[in-house]
Amino acid sequence: MAMAEVEMISRHARCRSLDLDDGTVQVEIMADGLEPGNNIHEPKNGVVYFDWLNSLQGFDIRITVEDKREKKDTEFIRVVKRMPGNIIEANSTWHVEKDKVVIKMKKAENISWKEKLQAKGIDIGSSSSEED
């Protein structure tokens, strides 16, 4: 029996970042159609790949949302090469919510990133050629 073909669509994921008063930064990576599953890291209808980059100065996240009815998968990608400061991996978490993945990062230094985040977003200091 032949497998049905599935169309793959790749998108640059939108994100929202908030500098919280408790020494953390919360980053929400938007992925329309994503449904939380029984495990906080595994959506009901897809896959999340998350990895820290550049000695915890950045991260790579790829979220695949499967739409079996439409026979198409959408991959949301966000690569941040450098954040405004270092984070502590052991005190940082991420989980799947409806239509997004939420990453909560503990900053190594409890100083505000608010101005930098407002001015440039989470990609501050990125070496990519993209301009937001």
GROMACS .gro file of N, CA and C in nm:
model
  396
    1MET      N    1   0.083  -0.117   0.000
    1MET     CA    2   0.000   0.000   0.000
    1MET      C    3   0.090   0.125   0.000
    2ALA      N    4   0.066   0.216  -0.093
    2ALA     CA    5   0.147   0.338  -0.104
    2ALA      C    6   0.104   0.440   0.000
    3MET      N    7   0.204   0.512   0.052
    3MET     CA    8   0.174   0.616   0.150
    3MET      C    9   0.126   0.742   0.079
    4ALA      N   10   0.032   0.810   0.139
    4ALA     CA   11  -0.019   0.935   0.083
    4ALA      C   12   0.089   1.042   0.095
    5GLU      N   13   0.101   1.124  -0.008
    5GLU     CA   14   0.200   1.231  -0.003
    5GLU      C   15   0.151   1.343   0.086
    6VAL      N   16   0.243   1.400   0.160
    6VAL     CA   17   0.212   1.510   0.250
    6VAL      C   18   0.295   1.630   0.206
    7GLU      N   19   0.228   1.742   0.188
    7GLU     CA   20   0.297   1.865   0.151
    7GLU      C   21   0.364   1.925   0.275
    8MET      N   22   0.488   1.971   0.262
    8MET     CA   23   0.561   2.033   0.373
    8MET      C   24   0.578   2.182   0.343
    9ILE      N   25   0.534   2.266   0.435
    9ILE     CA   26   0.546   2.410   0.421
    9ILE      C   27   0.637   2.460   0.534
   10SER      N   28   0.740   2.538   0.501
   10SER     CA   29   0.829   2.593   0.603
   10SER      C   30   0.803   2.741   0.620
   11ARG      N   31   0.802   2.785   0.746
   11ARG     CA   32   0.779   2.926   0.777
   11ARG      C   33   0.876   2.973   0.884
   12HIS      N   34   0.913   3.100   0.877
   12HIS     CA   35   0.991   3.163   0.983
   12HIS      C   36   0.891   3.191   1.095
   13ALA      N   37   0.913   3.133   1.212
   13ALA     CA   38   0.817   3.145   1.323
   13ALA      C   39   0.819   3.285   1.383
   14ARG      N   40   0.701   3.338   1.406
   14ARG     CA   41   0.688   3.464   1.479
   14ARG      C   42   0.714   3.435   1.626
   15CYS      N   43   0.767   3.534   1.698
   15CYS     CA   44   0.786   3.514   1.841
   15CYS      C   45   0.759   3.642   1.917
   16ARG      N   46   0.727   3.623   2.045
   16ARG     CA   47   0.703   3.735   2.135
   16ARG      C   48   0.789   3.709   2.258
   17SER      N   49   0.858   3.812   2.305
   17SER     CA   50   0.944   3.794   2.423
   17SER      C   51   0.907   3.894   2.532
   18LEU      N   52   0.914   3.847   2.656
   18LEU     CA   53   0.881   3.928   2.772
   18LEU      C   54   0.991   3.915   2.875
   19ASP      N   55   1.046   4.027   2.920
   19ASP     CA   56   1.147   4.028   3.026
   19ASP      C   57   1.070   4.034   3.158
   20LEU      N   58   1.071   3.926   3.235
   20LEU     CA   59   0.993   3.918   3.358
   20LEU      C   60   1.075   3.966   3.479
   21ASP      N   61   1.007   4.006   3.583
   21ASP     CA   62   1.072   4.063   3.702
   21ASP      C   63   1.147   3.960   3.786
   22ASP      N   64   1.127   3.831   3.760
   22ASP     CA   65   1.191   3.727   3.843
   22ASP      C   66   1.325   3.680   3.789
   23GLY      N   67   1.386   3.759   3.698
   23GLY     CA   68   1.517   3.721   3.643
   23GLY      C   69   1.507   3.624   3.527
   24THR      N   70   1.388   3.613   3.468
   24THR     CA   71   1.370   3.525   3.352
   24THR      C   72   1.318   3.604   3.233
   25VAL      N   73   1.335   3.543   3.117
   25VAL     CA   74   1.277   3.595   2.993
   25VAL      C   75   1.187   3.485   2.940
   26GLN      N   76   1.065   3.521   2.904
   26GLN     CA   77   0.972   3.425   2.846
   26GLN      C   78   0.961   3.454   2.697
   27VAL      N   79   0.982   3.351   2.616
   27VAL     CA   80   0.972   3.364   2.471
   27VAL      C   81   0.863   3.269   2.424
   28GLU      N   82   0.768   3.323   2.347
   28GLU     CA   83   0.660   3.243   2.290
   28GLU      C   84   0.684   3.231   2.140
   29ILE      N   85   0.699   3.108   2.093
   29ILE     CA   86   0.718   3.080   1.951
   29ILE      C   87   0.583   3.037   1.895
   30MET      N   88   0.528   3.116   1.804
   30MET     CA   89   0.394   3.091   1.752
   30MET      C   90   0.394   2.980   1.647
   31ALA      N   91   0.297   2.889   1.659
   31ALA     CA   92   0.283   2.778   1.564
   31ALA      C   93   0.134   2.747   1.552
   32ASP      N   94   0.068   2.816   1.459
   32ASP     CA   95  -0.076   2.800   1.441
   32ASP      C   96  -0.115   2.654   1.423
   33GLY      N   97  -0.216   2.612   1.499
   33GLY     CA   98  -0.268   2.475   1.487
   33GLY      C   99  -0.205   2.376   1.583
   34LEU      N  100  -0.102   2.416   1.656
   34LEU     CA  101  -0.034   2.326   1.749
   34LEU      C  102  -0.126   2.293   1.867
   35GLU      N  103  -0.134   2.165   1.903
   35GLU     CA  104  -0.218   2.120   2.015
   35GLU      C  105  -0.131   2.051   2.119
   36PRO      N  106  -0.143   2.090   2.248
   36PRO     CA  107  -0.065   2.023   2.352
   36PRO      C  108  -0.104   1.877   2.364
   37GLY      N  109  -0.006   1.794   2.398
   37GLY     CA  110  -0.030   1.651   2.418
   37GLY      C  111  -0.023   1.615   2.566
   38ASN      N  112  -0.006   1.487   2.596
   38ASN     CA  113   0.003   1.441   2.734
   38ASN      C  114   0.137   1.476   2.798
   39ASN      N  115   0.243   1.485   2.717
   39ASN     CA  116   0.377   1.520   2.764
   39ASN      C  117   0.400   1.668   2.731
   40ILE      N  118   0.461   1.745   2.822
   40ILE     CA  119   0.478   1.888   2.800
   40ILE      C  120   0.565   1.923   2.679
   41HIS      N  121   0.649   1.828   2.633
   41HIS     CA  122   0.737   1.852   2.518
   41HIS      C  123   0.685   1.791   2.388
   42GLU      N  124   0.575   1.719   2.394
   42GLU     CA  125   0.525   1.649   2.275
   42GLU      C  126   0.383   1.694   2.242
   43PRO      N  127   0.367   1.766   2.131
   43PRO     CA  128   0.232   1.806   2.091
   43PRO      C  129   0.152   1.684   2.044
   44LYS      N  130   0.021   1.699   2.047
   44LYS     CA  131  -0.071   1.595   2.001
   44LYS      C  132  -0.058   1.573   1.850
   45ASN      N  133  -0.028   1.680   1.778
   45ASN     CA  134  -0.031   1.677   1.632
   45ASN      C  135   0.098   1.727   1.568
   46GLY      N  136   0.211   1.680   1.618
   46GLY     CA  137   0.335   1.724   1.557
   46GLY      C  138   0.458   1.687   1.638
   47VAL      N  139   0.566   1.760   1.612
   47VAL     CA  140   0.695   1.734   1.675
   47VAL      C  141   0.761   1.868   1.704
   48VAL      N  142   0.831   1.876   1.819
   48VAL     CA  143   0.909   1.995   1.852
   48VAL      C  144   1.054   1.953   1.870
   49TYR      N  145   1.143   2.020   1.798
   49TYR     CA  146   1.288   2.002   1.815
   49TYR      C  147   1.339   2.132   1.877
   50PHE      N  148   1.409   2.122   1.991
   50PHE     CA  149   1.462   2.239   2.058
   50PHE      C  150   1.606   2.211   2.099
   51ASP      N  151   1.697   2.307   2.072
   51ASP     CA  152   1.837   2.290   2.109
   51ASP      C  153   1.898   2.426   2.142
   52TRP      N  154   1.985   2.429   2.242
   52TRP     CA  155   2.059   2.550   2.276
   52TRP      C  156   2.176   2.565   2.178
   53LEU      N  157   2.213   2.689   2.146
   53LEU     CA  158   2.323   2.717   2.054
   53LEU      C  159   2.426   2.808   2.120
   54ASN      N  160   2.546   2.809   2.067
   54ASN     CA  161   2.650   2.906   2.104
   54ASN      C  162   2.669   2.920   2.254
   55SER      N  163   2.694   2.807   2.321
   55SER     CA  164   2.718   2.806   2.466
   55SER      C  165   2.607   2.877   2.544
   56LEU      N  166   2.484   2.843   2.512
   56LEU     CA  167   2.363   2.895   2.578
   56LEU      C  168   2.338   3.043   2.551
   57GLN      N  169   2.391   3.094   2.442
   57GLN     CA  170   2.363   3.234   2.405
   57GLN      C  171   2.251   3.242   2.301
   58GLY      N  172   2.206   3.128   2.252
   58GLY     CA  173   2.100   3.127   2.152
   58GLY      C  174   2.029   2.994   2.153
   59PHE      N  175   1.932   2.978   2.062
   59PHE     CA  176   1.861   2.852   2.052
   59PHE      C  177   1.807   2.831   1.911
   60ASP      N  178   1.775   2.706   1.883
   60ASP     CA  179   1.719   2.663   1.754
   60ASP      C  180   1.592   2.587   1.788
   61ILE      N  181   1.478   2.631   1.734
   61ILE     CA  182   1.353   2.559   1.756
   61ILE      C  183   1.285   2.536   1.622
   62ARG      N  184   1.237   2.414   1.603
   62ARG     CA  185   1.164   2.375   1.482
   62ARG      C  186   1.040   2.301   1.527
   63ILE      N  187   0.926   2.354   1.490
   63ILE     CA  188   0.798   2.297   1.531
   63ILE      C  189   0.725   2.250   1.405
   64THR      N  190   0.694   2.121   1.400
   64THR     CA  191   0.616   2.069   1.288
   64THR      C  192   0.475   2.043   1.335
   65VAL      N  193   0.378   2.105   1.267
   65VAL     CA  194   0.237   2.086   1.296
   65VAL      C  195   0.178   2.004   1.182
   66GLU      N  196   0.123   1.888   1.217
   66GLU     CA  197   0.066   1.797   1.117
   66GLU      C  198  -0.084   1.822   1.102
   67ASP      N  199  -0.128   1.837   0.978
   67ASP     CA  200  -0.270   1.849   0.947
   67ASP      C  201  -0.305   1.730   0.858
   68LYS      N  202  -0.349   1.620   0.922
   68LYS     CA  203  -0.376   1.497   0.848
   68LYS      C  204  -0.492   1.513   0.750
   69ARG      N  205  -0.591   1.595   0.787
   69ARG     CA  206  -0.707   1.614   0.701
   69ARG      C  207  -0.669   1.682   0.571
   70GLU      N  208  -0.586   1.787   0.580
   70GLU     CA  209  -0.543   1.862   0.462
   70GLU      C  210  -0.419   1.800   0.395
   71LYS      N  211  -0.362   1.697   0.461
   71LYS     CA  212  -0.240   1.631   0.412
   71LYS      C  213  -0.126   1.731   0.391
   72LYS      N  214  -0.107   1.816   0.494
   72LYS     CA  215   0.005   1.909   0.486
   72LYS      C  216   0.064   1.928   0.626
   73ASP      N  217   0.196   1.938   0.631
   73ASP     CA  218   0.268   1.965   0.754
   73ASP      C  219   0.328   2.105   0.741
   74THR      N  220   0.320   2.181   0.847
   74THR     CA  221   0.380   2.314   0.848
   74THR      C  222   0.492   2.314   0.951
   75GLU      N  223   0.611   2.355   0.906
   75GLU     CA  224   0.726   2.361   0.995
   75GLU      C  225   0.754   2.509   1.026
   76PHE      N  226   0.751   2.542   1.155
   76PHE     CA  227   0.782   2.677   1.201
   76PHE      C  228   0.924   2.675   1.257
   77ILE      N  229   1.010   2.763   1.205
   77ILE     CA  230   1.152   2.762   1.240
   77ILE      C  231   1.192   2.897   1.299
   78ARG      N  232   1.267   2.892   1.408
   78ARG     CA  233   1.323   3.014   1.466
   78ARG      C  234   1.463   2.980   1.517
   79VAL      N  235   1.562   3.046   1.463
   79VAL     CA  236   1.701   3.028   1.507
   79VAL      C  237   1.750   3.161   1.561
   80VAL      N  238   1.788   3.162   1.687
   80VAL     CA  239   1.840   3.282   1.753
   80VAL      C  240   1.987   3.254   1.783
   81LYS      N  241   2.075   3.325   1.716
   81LYS     CA  242   2.217   3.299   1.733
   81LYS      C  243   2.273   3.363   1.858
   82ARG      N  244   2.214   3.477   1.899
   82ARG     CA  245   2.267   3.546   2.016
   82ARG      C  246   2.157   3.629   2.083
   83MET      N  247   2.139   3.603   2.211
   83MET     CA  248   2.043   3.679   2.290
   83MET      C  249   2.117   3.794   2.360
   84PRO      N  250   2.045   3.886   2.425
   84PRO     CA  251   2.112   3.999   2.491
   84PRO      C  252   2.204   3.961   2.606
   85GLY      N  253   2.198   3.837   2.653
   85GLY     CA  254   2.283   3.792   2.762
   85GLY      C  255   2.279   3.640   2.773
   86ASN      N  256   2.359   3.585   2.862
   86ASN     CA  257   2.364   3.441   2.882
   86ASN      C  258   2.248   3.392   2.968
   87ILE      N  259   2.215   3.264   2.954
   87ILE     CA  260   2.110   3.205   3.034
   87ILE      C  261   2.164   3.081   3.106
   88ILE      N  262   2.090   3.036   3.206
   88ILE     CA  263   2.126   2.918   3.283
   88ILE      C  264   2.034   2.804   3.240
   89GLU      N  265   2.091   2.706   3.171
   89GLU     CA  266   2.011   2.597   3.114
   89GLU      C  267   1.934   2.519   3.220
   90ALA      N  268   1.998   2.487   3.333
   90ALA     CA  269   1.936   2.404   3.436
   90ALA      C  270   1.810   2.469   3.495
   91ASN      N  271   1.801   2.602   3.488
   91ASN     CA  272   1.685   2.672   3.542
   91ASN      C  273   1.592   2.723   3.432
   92SER      N  274   1.608   2.671   3.312
   92SER     CA  275   1.526   2.712   3.199
   92SER      C  276   1.440   2.596   3.153
   93THR      N  277   1.319   2.628   3.109
   93THR     CA  278   1.224   2.524   3.069
   93THR      C  279   1.152   2.563   2.940
   94TRP      N  280   1.088   2.466   2.878
   94TRP     CA  281   0.999   2.495   2.766
   94TRP      C  282   0.886   2.393   2.767
   95HIS      N  283   0.773   2.433   2.710
   95HIS     CA  284   0.658   2.343   2.702
   95HIS      C  285   0.565   2.385   2.587
   96VAL      N  286   0.481   2.291   2.546
   96VAL     CA  287   0.386   2.313   2.437
   96VAL      C  288   0.254   2.364   2.494
   97GLU      N  289   0.202   2.470   2.433
   97GLU     CA  290   0.067   2.520   2.461
   97GLU      C  291  -0.010   2.526   2.329
   98LYS      N  292  -0.136   2.562   2.336
   98LYS     CA  293  -0.215   2.574   2.214
   98LYS      C  294  -0.157   2.685   2.126
   99ASP      N  295  -0.124   2.651   2.003
   99ASP     CA  296  -0.074   2.743   1.900
   99ASP      C  297   0.064   2.803   1.929
  100LYS      N  298   0.140   2.746   2.027
  100LYS     CA  299   0.273   2.802   2.054
  100LYS      C  300   0.354   2.711   2.145
  101VAL      N  301   0.486   2.737   2.147
  101VAL     CA  302   0.577   2.677   2.243
  101VAL      C  303   0.628   2.791   2.329
  102VAL      N  304   0.626   2.772   2.461
  102VAL     CA  305   0.670   2.874   2.556
  102VAL      C  306   0.803   2.831   2.616
  103ILE      N  307   0.904   2.918   2.601
  103ILE     CA  308   1.038   2.894   2.656
  103ILE      C  309   1.058   2.995   2.769
  104LYS      N  310   1.093   2.948   2.887
  104LYS     CA  311   1.121   3.037   2.999
  104LYS      C  312   1.269   3.019   3.033
  105MET      N  313   1.347   3.126   3.012
  105MET     CA  314   1.491   3.121   3.029
  105MET      C  315   1.535   3.200   3.151
  106LYS      N  316   1.616   3.138   3.235
  106LYS     CA  317   1.672   3.205   3.352
  106LYS      C  318   1.798   3.279   3.308
  107LYS      N  319   1.801   3.409   3.330
  107LYS     CA  320   1.917   3.489   3.291
  107LYS      C  321   2.032   3.466   3.389
  108ALA      N  322   2.155   3.460   3.336
  108ALA     CA  323   2.273   3.442   3.420
  108ALA      C  324   2.294   3.564   3.509
  109GLU      N  325   2.264   3.682   3.457
  109GLU     CA  326   2.273   3.806   3.535
  109GLU      C  327   2.133   3.864   3.544
  110ASN      N  328   2.091   3.899   3.664
  110ASN     CA  329   1.956   3.951   3.681
  110ASN      C  330   1.952   4.100   3.646
  111ILE      N  331   1.976   4.130   3.518
  111ILE     CA  332   1.965   4.267   3.467
  111ILE      C  333   1.859   4.268   3.359
  112SER      N  334   1.795   4.379   3.343
  112SER     CA  335   1.684   4.389   3.248
  112SER      C  336   1.733   4.382   3.103
  113TRP      N  337   1.663   4.304   3.024
  113TRP     CA  338   1.685   4.300   2.879
  113TRP      C  339   1.576   4.380   2.809
  114LYS      N  340   1.490   4.445   2.887
  114LYS     CA  341   1.370   4.508   2.832
  114LYS      C  342   1.400   4.605   2.717
  115GLU      N  343   1.495   4.696   2.736
  115GLU     CA  344   1.526   4.793   2.630
  115GLU      C  345   1.578   4.724   2.505
  116LYS      N  346   1.666   4.627   2.524
  116LYS     CA  347   1.721   4.555   2.408
  116LYS      C  348   1.614   4.473   2.338
  117LEU      N  349   1.526   4.409   2.415
  117LEU     CA  350   1.418   4.330   2.355
  117LEU      C  351   1.320   4.420   2.280
  118GLN      N  352   1.287   4.536   2.335
  118GLN     CA  353   1.196   4.628   2.268
  118GLN      C  354   1.258   4.684   2.141
  119ALA      N  355   1.387   4.713   2.145
  119ALA     CA  356   1.454   4.773   2.031
  119ALA      C  357   1.475   4.673   1.918
  120LYS      N  358   1.511   4.551   1.951
  120LYS     CA  359   1.556   4.457   1.848
  120LYS      C  360   1.489   4.321   1.857
  121GLY      N  361   1.418   4.292   1.964
  121GLY     CA  362   1.360   4.159   1.979
  121GLY      C  363   1.465   4.061   2.028
  122ILE      N  364   1.429   3.936   2.035
  122ILE     CA  365   1.516   3.832   2.091
  122ILE      C  366   1.638   3.807   2.003
  123ASP      N  367   1.637   3.847   1.878
  123ASP     CA  368   1.749   3.821   1.788
  123ASP      C  369   1.861   3.923   1.801
  124ILE      N  370   1.864   3.998   1.909
  124ILE     CA  371   1.966   4.101   1.927
  124ILE      C  372   2.106   4.041   1.908
  125GLY      N  373   2.186   4.106   1.827
  125GLY     CA  374   2.322   4.061   1.805
  125GLY      C  375   2.334   3.940   1.714
  126SER      N  376   2.226   3.903   1.648
  126SER     CA  377   2.229   3.788   1.558
  126SER      C  378   2.323   3.816   1.442
  127SER      N  379   2.395   3.714   1.400
  127SER     CA  380   2.487   3.733   1.289
  127SER      C  381   2.421   3.699   1.155
  128SER      N  382   2.290   3.677   1.157
  128SER     CA  383   2.221   3.645   1.032
  128SER      C  384   2.210   3.772   0.947
  129SER      N  385   2.187   3.755   0.818
  129SER     CA  386   2.176   3.868   0.729
  129SER      C  387   2.036   3.927   0.728
  130GLU      N  388   1.942   3.863   0.799
  130GLU     CA  389   1.804   3.911   0.803
  130GLU      C  390   1.793   4.035   0.890
  131GLU      N  391   1.714   4.130   0.849
  131GLU     CA  392   1.684   4.248   0.929
  131GLU      C  393   1.537   4.243   0.963
  132ASP      N  394   1.505   4.246   1.090
  132ASP     CA  395   1.363   4.245   1.133
  132ASP      C  396   1.309   4.386   1.136
   0.00000   0.00000   0.00000
